[in-house]
PDB file of C-alpha atoms in Angstrom:
ATOM      1  CA  MET A  58      -1.223   3.952 -21.916  1.00  0.00           C
ATOM      2  CA  SER A  59      -3.587   3.136 -19.113  1.00  0.00           C
ATOM      3  CA  ILE A  60      -3.238   1.598 -15.684  1.00  0.00           C
ATOM      4  CA  THR A  61      -6.069  -0.176 -13.920  1.00  0.00           C
ATOM      5  CA  THR A  62      -6.183  -1.778 -10.501  1.00  0.00           C
ATOM      6  CA  SER A  63      -8.199  -4.465  -8.810  1.00  0.00           C
ATOM      7  CA  ARG A  64      -8.163  -5.549  -5.183  1.00  0.00           C
ATOM      8  CA  SER A  65      -8.824  -8.975  -3.739  1.00  0.00           C
ATOM      9  CA  THR A  66     -11.956  -9.364  -1.662  1.00  0.00           C
ATOM     10  CA  ASN A  67      -9.944  -9.512   1.568  1.00  0.00           C
ATOM     11  CA  GLN A  68      -7.936  -6.409   0.548  1.00  0.00           C
ATOM     12  CA  ALA A  69      -4.635  -8.309   0.904  1.00  0.00           C
ATOM     13  CA  GLU A  70      -3.724  -8.299  -2.802  1.00  0.00           C
ATOM     14  CA  LEU A  71      -3.526  -5.535  -5.386  1.00  0.00           C
ATOM     15  CA  THR A  72      -3.299  -6.251  -9.111  1.00  0.00           C
ATOM     16  CA  ILE A  73      -2.029  -3.463 -11.339  1.00  0.00           C
ATOM     17  CA  SER A  74      -2.616  -3.936 -15.076  1.00  0.00           C
ATOM     18  CA  ILE A  75      -0.557  -1.874 -17.504  1.00  0.00           C
ATOM     19  CA  LYS A  76      -1.765  -1.362 -21.060  1.00  0.00           C
ATOM     20  CA  GLY A  77       0.458   0.106 -23.779  1.00  0.00           C
ATOM     21  CA  ARG A  78       3.797   1.798 -23.191  1.00  0.00           C
ATOM     22  CA  PHE A  79       5.164   1.719 -19.639  1.00  0.00           C
ATOM     23  CA  ASP A  80       7.472   4.731 -19.534  1.00  0.00           C
ATOM     24  CA  PHE A  81       8.040   8.011 -17.699  1.00  0.00           C
ATOM     25  CA  SER A  82       4.721   9.446 -18.863  1.00  0.00           C
ATOM     26  CA  SER A  83       2.961   6.883 -16.650  1.00  0.00           C
ATOM     27  CA  HIS A  84       4.973   7.649 -13.507  1.00  0.00           C
ATOM     28  CA  GLN A  85       2.278   9.463 -11.535  1.00  0.00           C
ATOM     29  CA  GLU A  86      -0.528   7.144 -12.641  1.00  0.00           C
ATOM     30  CA  PHE A  87       1.489   4.069 -11.618  1.00  0.00           C
ATOM     31  CA  ARG A  88       2.391   5.583  -8.274  1.00  0.00           C
ATOM     32  CA  ASP A  89      -1.221   6.538  -7.594  1.00  0.00           C
ATOM     33  CA  ALA A  90      -2.206   2.932  -8.336  1.00  0.00           C
ATOM     34  CA  TYR A  91      -0.281   1.502  -5.385  1.00  0.00           C
ATOM     35  CA  GLU A  92      -0.020   4.473  -3.002  1.00  0.00           C
ATOM     36  CA  ASN A  93      -3.588   4.636  -1.752  1.00  0.00           C
ATOM     37  CA  PRO A  94      -5.361   4.675   1.606  1.00  0.00           C
ATOM     38  CA  GLU A  95      -6.037   0.916   1.538  1.00  0.00           C
ATOM     39  CA  GLY A  96      -2.349  -0.010   1.126  1.00  0.00           C
ATOM     40  CA  PRO A  97       0.219  -1.220   1.564  1.00  0.00           C
ATOM     41  CA  TYR A  98      -0.945  -4.692   0.600  1.00  0.00           C
ATOM     42  CA  GLU A  99       0.542  -8.089   1.418  1.00  0.00           C
ATOM     43  CA  HIS A 100       0.811  -9.106  -2.249  1.00  0.00           C
ATOM     44  CA  TYR A 101       1.176  -7.160  -5.475  1.00  0.00           C
ATOM     45  CA  LYS A 102       0.675  -8.471  -9.003  1.00  0.00           C
ATOM     46  CA  ILE A 103       1.792  -6.458 -12.003  1.00  0.00           C
ATOM     47  CA  ASP A 104      -0.082  -7.738 -15.063  1.00  0.00           C
ATOM     48  CA  MET A 105       1.827  -6.890 -18.246  1.00  0.00           C
ATOM     49  CA  ALA A 106      -0.319  -8.888 -20.672  1.00  0.00           C
ATOM     50  CA  GLU A 107      -1.038  -5.713 -22.640  1.00  0.00           C
ATOM     51  CA  THR A 108       2.253  -3.901 -22.020  1.00  0.00           C
ATOM     52  CA  THR A 109       3.943  -3.196 -25.344  1.00  0.00           C
ATOM     53  CA  TYR A 110       7.073  -1.351 -24.206  1.00  0.00           C
ATOM     54  CA  LEU A 111       9.159  -0.885 -21.066  1.00  0.00           C
ATOM     55  CA  ASP A 112      11.960   1.650 -20.551  1.00  0.00           C
ATOM     56  CA  SER A 113      14.468   2.416 -17.793  1.00  0.00           C
ATOM     57  CA  SER A 114      12.080   4.758 -15.983  1.00  0.00           C
ATOM     58  CA  ALA A 115       9.556   1.888 -15.787  1.00  0.00           C
ATOM     59  CA  LEU A 116      12.255  -0.263 -14.192  1.00  0.00           C
ATOM     60  CA  GLY A 117      12.781   2.524 -11.671  1.00  0.00           C
ATOM     61  CA  MET A 118       9.050   2.670 -10.970  1.00  0.00           C
ATOM     62  CA  LEU A 119       9.025  -1.073 -10.270  1.00  0.00           C
ATOM     63  CA  LEU A 120      11.890  -0.551  -7.811  1.00  0.00           C
ATOM     64  CA  LEU A 121       9.950   2.245  -6.087  1.00  0.00           C
ATOM     65  CA  LEU A 122       6.985  -0.108  -5.718  1.00  0.00           C
ATOM     66  CA  ARG A 123       9.319  -2.734  -4.252  1.00  0.00           C
ATOM     67  CA  ASP A 124      10.608  -0.236  -1.668  1.00  0.00           C
ATOM     68  CA  TYR A 125       7.047   0.849  -0.814  1.00  0.00           C
ATOM     69  CA  ALA A 126       5.938  -2.780  -0.443  1.00  0.00           C
ATOM     70  CA  GLY A 127       8.688  -3.681   2.002  1.00  0.00           C
ATOM     71  CA  GLY A 128      11.969  -3.957   0.106  1.00  0.00           C
ATOM     72  CA  ASP A 129      13.531  -7.413   0.381  1.00  0.00           C
ATOM     73  CA  SER A 130      10.420  -8.780   2.084  1.00  0.00           C
ATOM     74  CA  ALA A 131       8.058  -7.465  -0.623  1.00  0.00           C
ATOM     75  CA  ASN A 132       5.820 -10.003  -2.355  1.00  0.00           C
ATOM     76  CA  ILE A 133       5.536  -8.792  -5.955  1.00  0.00           C
ATOM     77  CA  GLN A 134       4.810 -10.871  -9.037  1.00  0.00           C
ATOM     78  CA  ILE A 135       5.228  -9.628 -12.588  1.00  0.00           C
ATOM     79  CA  LEU A 136       2.886 -11.597 -14.832  1.00  0.00           C
ATOM     80  CA  ASN A 137       2.120 -12.201 -18.519  1.00  0.00           C
ATOM     81  CA  CYS A 138       5.143 -10.446 -20.031  1.00  0.00           C
ATOM     82  CA  ASN A 139       5.628 -10.632 -23.777  1.00  0.00           C
ATOM     83  CA  ASN A 140       9.071 -11.679 -25.053  1.00  0.00           C
ATOM     84  CA  ASP A 141      10.389  -8.109 -25.445  1.00  0.00           C
ATOM     85  CA  VAL A 142       9.348  -7.033 -21.953  1.00  0.00           C
ATOM     86  CA  ARG A 143      10.682 -10.251 -20.413  1.00  0.00           C
ATOM     87  CA  LYS A 144      14.014  -9.745 -22.184  1.00  0.00           C
ATOM     88  CA  ILE A 145      14.378  -6.240 -20.705  1.00  0.00           C
ATOM     89  CA  LEU A 146      13.564  -7.553 -17.223  1.00  0.00           C
ATOM     90  CA  THR A 147      16.043 -10.411 -17.635  1.00  0.00           C
ATOM     91  CA  ILE A 148      18.859  -8.183 -18.894  1.00  0.00           C
ATOM     92  CA  SER A 149      18.233  -5.910 -15.908  1.00  0.00           C
ATOM     93  CA  ASN A 150      18.446  -8.914 -13.504  1.00  0.00           C
ATOM     94  CA  PHE A 151      14.959  -8.190 -12.188  1.00  0.00           C
ATOM     95  CA  GLU A 152      14.269 -11.892 -11.651  1.00  0.00           C
ATOM     96  CA  GLN A 153      16.505 -11.576  -8.598  1.00  0.00           C
ATOM     97  CA  LEU A 154      14.195  -8.904  -7.159  1.00  0.00           C
ATOM     98  CA  PHE A 155      10.736  -9.996  -8.384  1.00  0.00           C
ATOM     99  CA  VAL A 156       8.898 -13.192  -9.210  1.00  0.00           C
ATOM    100  CA  ILE A 157       8.451 -13.088 -12.987  1.00  0.00           C
ATOM    101  CA  GLN A 158       5.949 -15.506 -14.517  1.00  0.00           C
TER     102      GLN A 158
END
């Protein structure tokens, strides 16, 4: 599992890409990705194009990011989910909390 980040040129947007399993073992790495001196950002994108698995602790980590980014006013998009990951997000009603594309 690896997490990489990229920032927009104006520093308003942070993209976090997750490769492999997104579970409790990635908790600190995920948190370090968005809790940094440049943040918080106006927009967050979570790219799950290469995410193979998602568990309940990953759902909790997404909720922690949402709180950090402003709660109900947070602008977070979850992108490029495969069918299994999307199904977990749907069952968990995360489309009410995040924009999932």
